[in-house]
PDB file of C-alpha atoms in Angstrom:
ATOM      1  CA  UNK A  20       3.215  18.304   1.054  1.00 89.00           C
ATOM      2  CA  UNK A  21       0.740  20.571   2.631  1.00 98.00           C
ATOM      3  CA  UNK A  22       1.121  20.477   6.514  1.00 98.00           C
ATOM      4  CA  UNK A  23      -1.196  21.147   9.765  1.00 98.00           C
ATOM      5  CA  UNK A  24       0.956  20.546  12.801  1.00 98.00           C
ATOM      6  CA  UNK A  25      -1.359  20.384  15.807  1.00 98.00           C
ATOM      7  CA  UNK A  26      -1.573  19.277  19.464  1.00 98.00           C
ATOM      8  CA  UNK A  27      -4.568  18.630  20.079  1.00 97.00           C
ATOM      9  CA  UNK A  28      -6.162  18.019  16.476  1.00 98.00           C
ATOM     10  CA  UNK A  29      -8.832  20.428  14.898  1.00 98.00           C
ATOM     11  CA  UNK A  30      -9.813  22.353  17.562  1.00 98.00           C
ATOM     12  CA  UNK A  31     -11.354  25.677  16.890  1.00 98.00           C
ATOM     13  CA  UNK A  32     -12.381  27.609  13.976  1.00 98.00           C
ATOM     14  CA  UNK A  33      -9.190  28.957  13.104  1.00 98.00           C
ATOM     15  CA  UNK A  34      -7.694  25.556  12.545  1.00 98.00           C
ATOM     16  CA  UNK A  35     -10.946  24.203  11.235  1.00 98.00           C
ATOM     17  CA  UNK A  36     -10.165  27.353   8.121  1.00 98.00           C
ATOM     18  CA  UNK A  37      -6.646  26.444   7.750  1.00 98.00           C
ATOM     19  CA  UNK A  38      -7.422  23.023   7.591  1.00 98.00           C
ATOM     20  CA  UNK A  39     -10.263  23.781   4.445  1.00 98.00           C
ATOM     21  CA  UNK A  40      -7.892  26.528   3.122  1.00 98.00           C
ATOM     22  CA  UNK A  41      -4.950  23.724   2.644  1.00 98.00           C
ATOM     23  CA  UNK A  42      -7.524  20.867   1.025  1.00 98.00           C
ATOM     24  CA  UNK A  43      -8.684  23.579  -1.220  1.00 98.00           C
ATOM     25  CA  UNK A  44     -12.496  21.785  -0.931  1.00 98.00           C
ATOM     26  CA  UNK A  45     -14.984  21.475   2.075  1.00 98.00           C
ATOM     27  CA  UNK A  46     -13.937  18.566   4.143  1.00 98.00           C
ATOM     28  CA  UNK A  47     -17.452  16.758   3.029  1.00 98.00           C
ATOM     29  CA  UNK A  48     -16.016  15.955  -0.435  1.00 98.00           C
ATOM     30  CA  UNK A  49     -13.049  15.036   0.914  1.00 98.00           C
ATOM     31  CA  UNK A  50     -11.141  11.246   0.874  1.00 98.00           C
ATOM     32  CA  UNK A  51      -9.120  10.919   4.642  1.00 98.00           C
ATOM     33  CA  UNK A  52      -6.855   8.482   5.487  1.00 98.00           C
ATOM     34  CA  UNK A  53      -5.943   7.953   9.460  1.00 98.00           C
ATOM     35  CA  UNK A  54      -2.769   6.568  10.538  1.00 98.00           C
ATOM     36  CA  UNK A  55      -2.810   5.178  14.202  1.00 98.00           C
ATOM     37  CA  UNK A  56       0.436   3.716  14.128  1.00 98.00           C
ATOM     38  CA  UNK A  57       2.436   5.998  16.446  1.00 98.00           C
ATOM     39  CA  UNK A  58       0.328   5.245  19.399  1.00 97.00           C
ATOM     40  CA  UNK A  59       1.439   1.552  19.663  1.00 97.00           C
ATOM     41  CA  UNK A  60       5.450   3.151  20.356  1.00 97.00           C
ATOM     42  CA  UNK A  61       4.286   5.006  23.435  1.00 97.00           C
ATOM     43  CA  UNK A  62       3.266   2.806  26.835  1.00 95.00           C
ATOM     44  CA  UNK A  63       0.163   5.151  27.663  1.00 94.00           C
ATOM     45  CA  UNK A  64      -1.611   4.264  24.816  1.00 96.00           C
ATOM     46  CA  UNK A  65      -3.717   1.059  23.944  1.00 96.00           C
ATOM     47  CA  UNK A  66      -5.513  -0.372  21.473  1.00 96.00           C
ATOM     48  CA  UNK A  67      -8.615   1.307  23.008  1.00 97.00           C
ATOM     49  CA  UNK A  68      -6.847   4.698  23.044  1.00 96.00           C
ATOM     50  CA  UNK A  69      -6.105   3.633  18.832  1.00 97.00           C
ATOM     51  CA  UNK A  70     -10.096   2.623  18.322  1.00 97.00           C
ATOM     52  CA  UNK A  71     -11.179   6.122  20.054  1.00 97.00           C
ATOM     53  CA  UNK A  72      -9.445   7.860  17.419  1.00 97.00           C
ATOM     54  CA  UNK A  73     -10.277   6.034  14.530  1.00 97.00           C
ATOM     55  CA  UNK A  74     -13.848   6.307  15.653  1.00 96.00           C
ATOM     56  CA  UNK A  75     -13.803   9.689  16.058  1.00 95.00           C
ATOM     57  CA  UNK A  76     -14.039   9.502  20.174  1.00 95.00           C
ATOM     58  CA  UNK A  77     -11.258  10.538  20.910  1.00 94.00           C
ATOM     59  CA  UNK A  78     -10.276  14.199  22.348  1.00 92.00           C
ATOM     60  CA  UNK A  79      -8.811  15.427  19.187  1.00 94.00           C
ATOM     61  CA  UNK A  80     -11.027  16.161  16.344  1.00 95.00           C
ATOM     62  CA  UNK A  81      -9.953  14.526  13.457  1.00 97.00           C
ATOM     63  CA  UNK A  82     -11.997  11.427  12.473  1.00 97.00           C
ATOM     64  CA  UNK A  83     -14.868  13.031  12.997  1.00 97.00           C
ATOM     65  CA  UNK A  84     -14.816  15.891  11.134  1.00 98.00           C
ATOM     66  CA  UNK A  85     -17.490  14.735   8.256  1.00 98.00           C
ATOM     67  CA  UNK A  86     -15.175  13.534   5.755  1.00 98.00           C
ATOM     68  CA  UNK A  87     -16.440  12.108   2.269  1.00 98.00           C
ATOM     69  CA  UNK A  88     -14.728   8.921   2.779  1.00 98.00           C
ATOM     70  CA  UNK A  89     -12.417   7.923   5.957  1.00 98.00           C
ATOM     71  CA  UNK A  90      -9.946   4.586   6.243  1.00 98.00           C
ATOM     72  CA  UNK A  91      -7.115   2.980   8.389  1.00 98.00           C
ATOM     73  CA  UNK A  92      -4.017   3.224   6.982  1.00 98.00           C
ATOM     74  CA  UNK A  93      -1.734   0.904   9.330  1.00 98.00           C
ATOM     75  CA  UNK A  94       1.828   1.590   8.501  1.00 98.00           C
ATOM     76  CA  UNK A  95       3.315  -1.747  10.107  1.00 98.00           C
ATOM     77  CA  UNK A  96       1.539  -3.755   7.278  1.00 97.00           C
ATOM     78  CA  UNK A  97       2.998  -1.782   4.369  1.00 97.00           C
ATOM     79  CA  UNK A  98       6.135  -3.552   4.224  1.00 96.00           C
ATOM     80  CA  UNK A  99       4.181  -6.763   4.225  1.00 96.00           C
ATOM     81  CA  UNK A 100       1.205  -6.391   1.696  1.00 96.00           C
ATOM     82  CA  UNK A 101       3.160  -4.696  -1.738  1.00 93.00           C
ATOM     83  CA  UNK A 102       3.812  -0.971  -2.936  1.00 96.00           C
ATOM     84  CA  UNK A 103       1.373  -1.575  -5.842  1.00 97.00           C
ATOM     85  CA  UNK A 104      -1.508  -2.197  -3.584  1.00 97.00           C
ATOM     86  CA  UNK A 105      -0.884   0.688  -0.836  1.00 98.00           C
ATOM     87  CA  UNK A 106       0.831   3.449  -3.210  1.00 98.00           C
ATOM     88  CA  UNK A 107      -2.244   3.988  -5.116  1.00 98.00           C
ATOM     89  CA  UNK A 108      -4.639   4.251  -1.940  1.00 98.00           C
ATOM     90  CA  UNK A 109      -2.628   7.367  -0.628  1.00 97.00           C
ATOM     91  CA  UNK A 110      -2.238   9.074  -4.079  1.00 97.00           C
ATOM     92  CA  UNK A 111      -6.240   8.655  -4.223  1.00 97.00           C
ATOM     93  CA  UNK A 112      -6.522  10.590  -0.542  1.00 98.00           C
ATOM     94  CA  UNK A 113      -6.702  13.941  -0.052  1.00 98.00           C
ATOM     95  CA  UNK A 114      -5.073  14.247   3.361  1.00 98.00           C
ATOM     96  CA  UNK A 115      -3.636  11.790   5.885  1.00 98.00           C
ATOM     97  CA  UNK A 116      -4.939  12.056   9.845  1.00 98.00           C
ATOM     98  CA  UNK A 117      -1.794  10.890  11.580  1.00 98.00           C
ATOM     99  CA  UNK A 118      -2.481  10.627  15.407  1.00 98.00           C
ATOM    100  CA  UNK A 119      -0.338  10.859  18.426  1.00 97.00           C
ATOM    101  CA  UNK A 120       1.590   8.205  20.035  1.00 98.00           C
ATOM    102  CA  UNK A 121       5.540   7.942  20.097  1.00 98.00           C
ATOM    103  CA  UNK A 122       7.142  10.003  17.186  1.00 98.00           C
ATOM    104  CA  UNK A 123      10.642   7.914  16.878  1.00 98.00           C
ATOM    105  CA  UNK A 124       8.492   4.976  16.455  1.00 98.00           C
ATOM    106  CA  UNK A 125       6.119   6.644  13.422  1.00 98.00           C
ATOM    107  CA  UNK A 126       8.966   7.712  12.011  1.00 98.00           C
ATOM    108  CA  UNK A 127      10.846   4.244  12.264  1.00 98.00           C
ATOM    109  CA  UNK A 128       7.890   2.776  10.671  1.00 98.00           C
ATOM    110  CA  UNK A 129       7.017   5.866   7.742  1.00 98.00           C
ATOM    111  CA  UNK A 130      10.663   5.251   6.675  1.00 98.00           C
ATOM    112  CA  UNK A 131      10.434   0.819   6.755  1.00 97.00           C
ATOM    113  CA  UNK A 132       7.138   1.017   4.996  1.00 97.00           C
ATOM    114  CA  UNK A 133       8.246   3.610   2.176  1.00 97.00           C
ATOM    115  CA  UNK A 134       5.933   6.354   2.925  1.00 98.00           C
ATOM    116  CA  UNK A 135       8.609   8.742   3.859  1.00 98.00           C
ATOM    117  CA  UNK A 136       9.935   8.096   0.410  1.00 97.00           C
ATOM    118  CA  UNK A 137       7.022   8.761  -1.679  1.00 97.00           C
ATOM    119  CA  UNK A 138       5.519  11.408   0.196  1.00 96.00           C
ATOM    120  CA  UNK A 139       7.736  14.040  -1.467  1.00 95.00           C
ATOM    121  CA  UNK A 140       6.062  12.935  -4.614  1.00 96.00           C
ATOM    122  CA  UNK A 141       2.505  13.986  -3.591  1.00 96.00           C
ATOM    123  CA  UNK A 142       2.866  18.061  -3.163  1.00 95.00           C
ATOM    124  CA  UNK A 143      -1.274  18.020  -2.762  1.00 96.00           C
ATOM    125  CA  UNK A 144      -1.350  16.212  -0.053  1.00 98.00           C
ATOM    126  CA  UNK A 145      -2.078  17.609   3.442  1.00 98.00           C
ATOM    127  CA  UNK A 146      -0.698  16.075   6.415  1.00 98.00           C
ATOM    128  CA  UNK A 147      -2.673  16.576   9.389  1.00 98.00           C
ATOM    129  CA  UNK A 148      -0.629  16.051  12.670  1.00 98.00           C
ATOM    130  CA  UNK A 149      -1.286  15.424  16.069  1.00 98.00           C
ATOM    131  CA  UNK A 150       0.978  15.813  19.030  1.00 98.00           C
ATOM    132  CA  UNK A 151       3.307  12.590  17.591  1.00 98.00           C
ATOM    133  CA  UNK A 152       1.463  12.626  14.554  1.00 98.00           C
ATOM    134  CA  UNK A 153       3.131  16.707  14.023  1.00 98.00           C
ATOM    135  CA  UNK A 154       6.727  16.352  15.839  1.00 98.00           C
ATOM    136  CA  UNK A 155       7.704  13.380  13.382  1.00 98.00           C
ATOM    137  CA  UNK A 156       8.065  16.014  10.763  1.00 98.00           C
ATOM    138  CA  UNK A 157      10.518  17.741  12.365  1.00 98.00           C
ATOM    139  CA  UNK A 158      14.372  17.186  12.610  1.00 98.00           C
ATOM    140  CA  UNK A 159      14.285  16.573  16.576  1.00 98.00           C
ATOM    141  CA  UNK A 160      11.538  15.634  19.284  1.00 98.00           C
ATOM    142  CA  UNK A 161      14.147  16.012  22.264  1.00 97.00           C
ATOM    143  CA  UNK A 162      14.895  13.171  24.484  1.00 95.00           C
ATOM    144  CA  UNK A 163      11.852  13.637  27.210  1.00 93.00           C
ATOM    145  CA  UNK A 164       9.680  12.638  24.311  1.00 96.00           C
ATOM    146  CA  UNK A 165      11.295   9.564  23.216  1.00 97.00           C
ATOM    147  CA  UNK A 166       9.209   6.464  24.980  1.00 96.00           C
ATOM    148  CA  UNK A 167       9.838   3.921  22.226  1.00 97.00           C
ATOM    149  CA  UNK A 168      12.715   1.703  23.950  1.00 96.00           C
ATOM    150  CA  UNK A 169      14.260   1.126  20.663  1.00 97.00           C
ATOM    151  CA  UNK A 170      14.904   4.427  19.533  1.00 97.00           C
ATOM    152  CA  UNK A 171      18.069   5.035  18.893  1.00 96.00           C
ATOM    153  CA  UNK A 172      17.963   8.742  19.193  1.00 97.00           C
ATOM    154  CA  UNK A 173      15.359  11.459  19.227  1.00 98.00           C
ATOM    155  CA  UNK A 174      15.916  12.261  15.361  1.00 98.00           C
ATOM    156  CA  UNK A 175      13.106  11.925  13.264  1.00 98.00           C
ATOM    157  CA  UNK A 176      12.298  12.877   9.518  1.00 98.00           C
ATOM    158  CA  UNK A 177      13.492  16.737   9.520  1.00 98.00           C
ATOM    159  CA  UNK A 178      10.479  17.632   6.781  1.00 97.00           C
ATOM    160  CA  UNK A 179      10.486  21.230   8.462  1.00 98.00           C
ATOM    161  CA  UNK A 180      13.526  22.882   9.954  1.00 97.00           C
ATOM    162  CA  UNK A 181      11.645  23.383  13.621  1.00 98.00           C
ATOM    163  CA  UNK A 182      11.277  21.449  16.791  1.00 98.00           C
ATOM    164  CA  UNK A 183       7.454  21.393  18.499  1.00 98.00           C
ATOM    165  CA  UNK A 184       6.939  20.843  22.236  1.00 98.00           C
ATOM    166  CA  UNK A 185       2.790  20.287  22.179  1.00 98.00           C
ATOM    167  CA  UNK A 186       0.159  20.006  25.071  1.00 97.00           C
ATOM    168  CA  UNK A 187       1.716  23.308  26.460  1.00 97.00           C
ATOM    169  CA  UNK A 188       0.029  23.794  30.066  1.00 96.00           C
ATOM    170  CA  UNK A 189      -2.266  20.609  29.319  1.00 95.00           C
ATOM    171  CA  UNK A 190       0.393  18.470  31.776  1.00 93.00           C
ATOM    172  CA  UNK A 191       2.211  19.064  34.816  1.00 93.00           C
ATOM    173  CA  UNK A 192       5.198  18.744  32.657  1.00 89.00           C
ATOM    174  CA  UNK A 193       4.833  20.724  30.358  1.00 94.00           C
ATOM    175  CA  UNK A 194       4.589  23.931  31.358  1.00 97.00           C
ATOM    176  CA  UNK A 195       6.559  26.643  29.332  1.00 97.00           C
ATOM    177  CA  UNK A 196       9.563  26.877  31.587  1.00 97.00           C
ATOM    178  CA  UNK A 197       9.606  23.141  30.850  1.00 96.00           C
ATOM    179  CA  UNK A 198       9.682  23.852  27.137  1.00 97.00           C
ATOM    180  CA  UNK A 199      11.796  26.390  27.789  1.00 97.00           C
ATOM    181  CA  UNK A 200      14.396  23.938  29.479  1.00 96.00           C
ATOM    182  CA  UNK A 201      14.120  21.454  26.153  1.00 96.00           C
ATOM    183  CA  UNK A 202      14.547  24.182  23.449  1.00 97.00           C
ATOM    184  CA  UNK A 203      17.635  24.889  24.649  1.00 95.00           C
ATOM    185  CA  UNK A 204      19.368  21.355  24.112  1.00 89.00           C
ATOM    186  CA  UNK A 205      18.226  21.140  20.471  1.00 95.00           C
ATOM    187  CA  UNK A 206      20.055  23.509  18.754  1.00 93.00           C
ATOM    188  CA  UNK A 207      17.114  24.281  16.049  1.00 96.00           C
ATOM    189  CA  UNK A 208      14.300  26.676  16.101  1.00 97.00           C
ATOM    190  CA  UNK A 209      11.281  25.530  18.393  1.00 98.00           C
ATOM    191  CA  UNK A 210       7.632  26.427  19.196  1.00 98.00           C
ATOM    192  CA  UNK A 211       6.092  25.226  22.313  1.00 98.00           C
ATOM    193  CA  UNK A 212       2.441  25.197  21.560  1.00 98.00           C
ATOM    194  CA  UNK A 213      -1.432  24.381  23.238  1.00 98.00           C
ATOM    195  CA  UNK A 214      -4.341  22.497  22.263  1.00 98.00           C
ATOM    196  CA  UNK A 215      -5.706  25.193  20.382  1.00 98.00           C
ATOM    197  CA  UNK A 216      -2.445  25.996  17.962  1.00 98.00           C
ATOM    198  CA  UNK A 217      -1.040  24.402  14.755  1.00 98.00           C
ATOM    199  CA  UNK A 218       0.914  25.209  12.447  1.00 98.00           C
ATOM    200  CA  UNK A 219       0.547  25.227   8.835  1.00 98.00           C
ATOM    201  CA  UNK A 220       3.497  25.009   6.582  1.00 98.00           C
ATOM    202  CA  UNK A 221       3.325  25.592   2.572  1.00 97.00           C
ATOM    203  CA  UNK A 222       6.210  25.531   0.260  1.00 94.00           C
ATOM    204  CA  UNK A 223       8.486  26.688   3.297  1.00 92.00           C
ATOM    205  CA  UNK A 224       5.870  29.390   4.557  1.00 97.00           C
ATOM    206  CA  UNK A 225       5.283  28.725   7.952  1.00 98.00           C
ATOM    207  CA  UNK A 226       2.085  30.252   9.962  1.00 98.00           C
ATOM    208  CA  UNK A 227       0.829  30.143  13.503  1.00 98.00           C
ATOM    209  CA  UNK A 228      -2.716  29.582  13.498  1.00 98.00           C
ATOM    210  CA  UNK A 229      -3.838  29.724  17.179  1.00 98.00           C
ATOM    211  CA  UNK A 230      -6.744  30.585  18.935  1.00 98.00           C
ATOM    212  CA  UNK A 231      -4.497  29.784  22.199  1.00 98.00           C
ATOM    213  CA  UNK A 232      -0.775  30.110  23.576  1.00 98.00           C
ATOM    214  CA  UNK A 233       2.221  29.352  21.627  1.00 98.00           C
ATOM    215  CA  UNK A 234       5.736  30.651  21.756  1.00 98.00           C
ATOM    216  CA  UNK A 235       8.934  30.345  19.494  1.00 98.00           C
ATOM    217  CA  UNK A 236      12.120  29.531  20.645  1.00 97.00           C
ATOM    218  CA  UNK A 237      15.239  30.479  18.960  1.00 87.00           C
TER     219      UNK A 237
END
């Protein structure tokens, strides 16, 4: 797959190119699915927190970004409804929208519902990540980001060999002596990035696209 880690979503022009570069097509003839499921693991989001991004009201662009065609894909009902009927509606999208939320609990739920296994199969795809919805891609989130209470470590899918710390400076916690502190217990490569970073990673090529702060670790 294509990837677009963010923090904040689709925030400037720089991203906003990277994001057109990587679907190889203006966003306008473009099929998007969004994937709120990582915001019912964490306890400060709610289902009104879920709506605002699918509805495009929330404070990272994503939803709203003019796509041809835009639908829910909820990952908890995968397991339930049949590969034969959700399989072909992600092979048929152009790019997934996966929001923020809890990352151990995305990534319990893209492995369960089979995503994590076919997504390998789909090399056009682009993943577009926010906060959650960008560290479940990578091999460790660090314990101060697991909230889901039945984690059973802060492992998730390892797609990219790199840890991300987002929201840099956005919270009192996370400042970059704070992301400082966490690099150092993961043992990997890190980047501690703001709401106006990604990072876009191709075939192993990874990029910094930032119109912000950002930092690597390691």
């Amino acid at each position: 797959m294509k990837l677009l880690l963010t923090s904040g979503g689709v925030t400037n022009p720089s991203i906003h190119s990277a994001l057109v570069q990587l679907l190889g097509k203006p966003i306008g003839v473009a099929n998007a699915l969004c994937i709120p499921t990582a915001e019912y693991g964490h306890p400060m989001c709610t289902p009104a927190s879920a709506w605002r991004f699918i509805a495009g009201r929330s404070p990272s662009p994503m939803c709203d970004l003019g796509w041809k065609s835009l639908g829910v894909l909820e990952l908890t009902a995968l397991p339930t409804i049949g590969a034969e009927r959700w399989v072909p509606w992600i092979r048929e999208a152009d790019v997934l929208l996966v929001d923020g939320g809890d990352a151990t609990y995305l990534c319990h739920w893209m492995r369960a519902s089979g995503l994590a296994d076919l997504l390998p199969s789909l090399p056009d795809l682009v993943w577009v990540g926010v906060s959650a919805g960008s560290m479940v891609m990578t091999p460790r989130i660090g314990t101060d980001f697991v909230e889901w209470p039945s984690a059973p470590d802060d492992r998730t899918l390892g797609v990219v060999d790199f840890s991300i710390f987002p929201h840099l400076d956005a919270f009192p916690a996370n400042t970059l002596a704070d992301a400082e502190r966490w690099a150092a217990d993961l043992g990997v490569p890190a980047y501690a990035i703001d709401e106006q970073t990604a990072i876009k990673v191709v075939d192993g090529s990874v990029e910094v696209v930032s119109e912000g702060q950002w930092t690597k670790f390691g």
